[in-house]
Short mmCIF file of C-alpha atoms in Angstrom, two decimals:
data_model
loop_
_atom_site.label_atom_id
_atom_site.label_comp_id
_atom_site.label_asym_id
_atom_site.label_seq_id
_atom_site.Cartn_x
_atom_site.Cartn_y
_atom_site.Cartn_z
CA UNK A 1 -14.79 144.95 43.24
CA UNK A 2 -13.37 144.06 39.53
CA UNK A 3 -9.54 144.77 39.47
CA UNK A 4 -7.78 144.72 36.33
CA UNK A 5 -3.36 143.57 36.37
CA UNK A 6 -1.31 143.65 33.76
CA UNK A 7 2.14 142.22 34.43
CA UNK A 8 5.18 143.33 33.25
CA UNK A 9 4.65 147.06 33.61
CA UNK A 10 7.41 147.34 31.01
CA UNK A 11 8.54 145.32 28.31
CA UNK A 12 11.95 145.71 26.48
CA UNK A 13 12.66 142.80 23.22
CA UNK A 14 14.37 143.08 19.91
CA UNK A 15 12.89 142.99 17.15
CA UNK A 16 11.32 139.77 15.08
CA UNK A 17 10.75 138.32 18.70
CA UNK A 18 7.37 136.65 19.19
CA UNK A 19 5.61 137.96 22.75
CA UNK A 20 3.07 137.76 24.84
CA UNK A 21 1.88 140.45 27.49
CA UNK A 22 -0.88 139.45 30.20
CA UNK A 23 -3.94 140.68 31.32
CA UNK A 24 -5.43 139.16 34.57
CA UNK A 25 -9.00 140.07 36.08
CA UNK A 26 -10.26 138.81 39.39
CA UNK A 27 -14.20 138.44 38.48
CA UNK A 28 -14.43 136.20 35.82
CA UNK A 29 -18.15 137.11 35.51
CA UNK A 30 -17.16 139.26 32.44
CA UNK A 31 -19.39 140.65 29.29
CA UNK A 32 -16.10 140.99 27.27
CA UNK A 33 -12.41 141.89 27.31
CA UNK A 34 -10.96 144.98 25.10
CA UNK A 35 -7.05 144.96 24.52
CA UNK A 36 -6.40 148.96 23.26
CA UNK A 37 -2.91 150.23 21.79
CA UNK A 38 -1.58 154.24 23.40
CA UNK A 39 0.99 155.65 21.44
CA UNK A 40 2.73 158.25 23.64
CA UNK A 41 0.69 161.54 24.57
CA UNK A 42 -2.28 159.98 22.24
CA UNK A 43 -5.49 158.42 22.59
CA UNK A 44 -6.58 154.59 22.74
CA UNK A 45 -6.67 152.63 19.53
CA UNK A 46 -9.33 149.51 19.83
CA UNK A 47 -6.84 146.52 18.85
CA UNK A 48 -9.53 143.54 19.10
CA UNK A 49 -12.71 142.52 21.47
CA UNK A 50 -13.11 139.24 22.64
CA UNK A 51 -16.69 138.28 24.15
CA UNK A 52 -17.10 135.97 26.91
CA UNK A 53 -18.07 132.96 24.77
CA UNK A 54 -15.30 133.67 22.89
CA UNK A 55 -11.33 132.19 23.94
CA UNK A 56 -9.53 134.59 20.90
CA UNK A 57 -9.64 137.09 18.29
CA UNK A 58 -7.13 137.15 15.62
CA UNK A 59 -5.93 140.81 13.76
CA UNK A 60 -2.93 140.03 11.97
CA UNK A 61 -0.37 139.49 13.88
CA UNK A 62 -2.09 140.21 16.89
CA UNK A 63 -4.15 137.33 18.48
CA UNK A 64 -5.74 137.78 21.91
CA UNK A 65 -7.01 134.82 23.97
CA UNK A 66 -9.11 134.39 27.16
CA UNK A 67 -9.45 132.78 29.94
CA UNK A 68 -12.26 133.41 31.77
CA UNK A 69 -12.11 130.66 34.63
CA UNK A 70 -8.80 131.06 35.33
CA UNK A 71 -9.80 135.32 34.99
CA UNK A 72 -6.50 135.36 32.45
CA UNK A 73 -6.33 137.13 28.75
CA UNK A 74 -3.02 137.03 26.67
CA UNK A 75 -1.72 139.64 23.67
CA UNK A 76 0.58 137.84 21.47
CA UNK A 77 2.41 139.82 18.50
CA UNK A 78 4.25 138.19 16.38
CA UNK A 79 7.43 138.88 14.36
CA UNK A 80 7.92 142.43 16.92
CA UNK A 81 8.48 145.32 15.11
CA UNK A 82 9.83 148.91 15.83
CA UNK A 83 6.46 150.44 15.48
CA UNK A 84 4.57 148.33 17.94
CA UNK A 85 6.44 149.92 20.18
CA UNK A 86 3.61 151.66 22.68
CA UNK A 87 1.82 151.48 26.01
CA UNK A 88 -0.91 148.13 25.49
CA UNK A 89 -4.18 148.48 27.72
CA UNK A 90 -6.86 145.56 28.89
CA UNK A 91 -10.20 146.51 29.89
CA UNK A 92 -12.75 143.90 31.10
CA UNK A 93 -16.52 144.71 30.61
CA UNK A 94 -18.76 143.02 34.01
CA UNK A 95 -21.96 141.77 33.03
CA UNK A 96 -24.50 143.84 34.96
CA UNK A 97 -25.68 145.48 31.55
CA UNK A 98 -24.95 149.10 31.83
CA UNK A 99 -22.70 150.86 29.46
CA UNK A 100 -20.30 152.44 32.11
CA UNK A 101 -19.08 148.91 33.65
CA UNK A 102 -15.55 148.97 32.05
CA UNK A 103 -12.33 148.66 34.06
CA UNK A 104 -8.72 148.94 32.93
CA UNK A 105 -5.32 147.65 33.65
CA UNK A 106 -2.64 150.23 33.94
CA UNK A 107 -1.05 149.19 31.05
CA UNK A 108 2.29 147.36 29.64
CA UNK A 109 4.74 149.58 27.78
CA UNK A 110 6.44 148.05 25.35
CA UNK A 111 9.42 148.81 23.25
CA UNK A 112 11.14 146.82 20.12
CA UNK A 113 14.72 147.45 19.93
CA UNK A 114 15.75 147.95 16.02
CA UNK B 1 -14.51 154.99 10.63
CA UNK B 2 -16.04 156.37 13.48
CA UNK B 3 -14.39 159.48 14.76
CA UNK B 4 -13.97 161.14 18.18
CA UNK B 5 -12.89 164.25 18.66
CA UNK B 6 -11.11 166.54 21.62
CA UNK B 7 -11.31 170.59 21.26
CA UNK B 8 -7.47 171.01 22.50
CA UNK B 9 -4.65 168.37 22.65
CA UNK B 10 -3.34 170.92 25.03
CA UNK B 11 -4.21 173.17 27.83
CA UNK B 12 -3.00 175.46 30.15
CA UNK B 13 -5.19 176.85 33.25
CA UNK B 14 -5.05 178.63 36.47
CA UNK B 15 -6.24 177.25 39.66
CA UNK B 16 -9.67 178.59 39.82
CA UNK B 17 -10.64 178.77 36.65
CA UNK B 18 -13.66 177.29 35.01
CA UNK B 19 -12.70 175.12 32.06
CA UNK B 20 -14.44 173.09 29.65
CA UNK B 21 -13.60 170.60 27.67
CA UNK B 22 -15.21 169.22 24.42
CA UNK B 23 -15.67 165.97 22.41
CA UNK B 24 -17.71 165.39 19.43
CA UNK B 25 -18.56 161.84 17.64
CA UNK B 26 -19.48 161.65 14.16
CA UNK B 27 -21.02 158.01 14.60
CA UNK B 28 -24.50 158.64 16.26
CA UNK B 29 -23.53 156.96 19.13
CA UNK B 30 -25.51 156.80 22.52
CA UNK B 31 -23.16 156.09 24.79
CA UNK B 32 -20.20 159.02 25.75
CA UNK B 33 -17.70 158.51 28.41
CA UNK B 34 -14.92 160.63 29.94
CA UNK B 35 -11.79 159.28 31.41
CA UNK B 36 -8.78 160.79 33.40
CA UNK B 37 -5.75 158.67 32.88
CA UNK B 38 -2.74 159.38 35.56
CA UNK B 39 0.59 157.33 35.56
CA UNK B 40 0.31 154.41 38.20
CA UNK B 41 -3.82 154.99 38.60
CA UNK B 42 -4.65 153.75 34.97
CA UNK B 43 -8.15 155.30 33.37
CA UNK B 44 -10.10 156.16 35.28
CA UNK B 45 -14.33 156.86 34.40
CA UNK B 46 -15.65 160.58 35.46
CA UNK B 47 -19.05 160.60 34.36
CA UNK B 48 -21.11 159.07 31.42
CA UNK B 49 -24.02 159.39 29.44
CA UNK B 50 -26.16 157.45 27.54
CA UNK B 51 -28.68 159.50 25.95
CA UNK B 52 -29.22 163.17 25.66
CA UNK B 53 -29.19 165.36 28.62
CA UNK B 54 -28.80 162.45 30.17
CA UNK B 55 -25.73 161.28 33.04
CA UNK B 56 -24.34 159.19 35.37
CA UNK B 57 -21.44 159.53 38.21
CA UNK B 58 -18.54 157.27 37.54
CA UNK B 59 -15.77 156.33 39.80
CA UNK B 60 -14.51 160.23 40.28
CA UNK B 61 -17.22 162.82 39.41
CA UNK B 62 -15.68 164.87 42.74
CA UNK B 63 -14.64 168.21 41.08
CA UNK B 64 -16.64 167.69 37.70
CA UNK B 65 -19.42 167.91 35.87
CA UNK B 66 -21.21 167.54 32.46
CA UNK B 67 -23.39 168.02 29.91
CA UNK B 68 -25.11 166.74 27.25
CA UNK B 69 -27.32 169.09 24.70
CA UNK B 70 -26.60 167.35 21.45
CA UNK B 71 -26.18 163.37 21.11
CA UNK B 72 -22.78 164.31 19.57
CA UNK B 73 -21.25 166.63 21.76
CA UNK B 74 -20.43 165.32 25.22
CA UNK B 75 -18.85 168.08 27.58
CA UNK B 76 -16.65 167.91 30.60
CA UNK B 77 -16.99 170.64 33.01
CA UNK B 78 -14.31 171.67 35.56
CA UNK B 79 -15.60 174.29 37.78
CA UNK B 80 -12.75 175.81 39.76
CA UNK B 81 -10.01 173.69 38.48
CA UNK B 82 -7.29 172.79 41.07
CA UNK B 83 -3.50 171.42 40.75
CA UNK B 84 -4.98 167.63 41.18
CA UNK B 85 -6.55 167.69 38.39
CA UNK B 86 -4.04 167.81 36.55
CA UNK B 87 -4.47 165.13 33.64
CA UNK B 88 -4.62 163.90 30.69
CA UNK B 89 -8.55 163.67 29.88
CA UNK B 90 -9.87 161.07 27.43
CA UNK B 91 -13.08 160.86 25.75
CA UNK B 92 -15.20 157.70 24.34
CA UNK B 93 -18.33 156.59 22.33
CA UNK B 94 -20.17 153.51 22.00
CA UNK B 95 -23.10 152.35 20.70
CA UNK B 96 -26.05 151.99 21.87
CA UNK B 97 -28.62 148.56 22.77
CA UNK B 98 -25.63 145.89 23.73
CA UNK B 99 -23.97 147.12 26.46
CA UNK B 100 -21.14 145.55 25.61
CA UNK B 101 -20.25 147.68 22.30
CA UNK B 102 -16.89 148.55 21.14
CA UNK B 103 -15.71 152.02 22.86
CA UNK B 104 -13.83 154.50 20.61
CA UNK B 105 -11.58 157.03 21.80
CA UNK B 106 -10.73 160.54 20.82
CA UNK B 107 -6.55 161.81 20.52
CA UNK B 108 -6.88 163.44 24.42
CA UNK B 109 -6.63 166.66 26.33
CA UNK B 110 -3.50 167.18 27.95
CA UNK B 111 -4.70 169.21 31.06
CA UNK B 112 -2.01 171.12 32.97
CA UNK B 113 -3.19 173.52 35.73
CA UNK B 114 -0.98 176.16 37.61
#
């Protein structure tokens, strides 16, 4: 059974720092991996989707990398801002072909201090 | 932009009541999902539907049922609400076809059962 782990569970950094959030998964036979952002009491907003054949995806100050063989993904946030404060979730989809197979990590709660 | 809406942001119900949570998407997506999110447990899939009148159980279907009479609407039903169903409920949708298509989430319904 696929398990997804995100470490650390919480992270606090001063504004302007570059930071890396980690996601690891136990089964490397994934179809893709998706990073989400969740603000308190709100739903999830998709940030980046990396297909299994890709190594990274970029959107603005965000860069997500994928290393399938080692079961790891990182989300790099450049020049962090207080508005980046949120919980970041990663989720992997296995290669079964079924729409249901999306497994989530528990998230990293990021606080960017002004 | 894809829009997924949920009927209520906050809901308080009594034990034993029948509860309906409604989700509507406006992008003609084939797939729709219901998750619950609990601290320390992350998001867990309750049910999903890949077409009108079609449904499949997720990882934690006990105590829940679903209905999909129209493509745009997916309802989650708690036949007899219990306190352990107090949670944040999130609805999502995704296009059909490729199993790895990106999921889009609604804002969530925070349900409290007293």
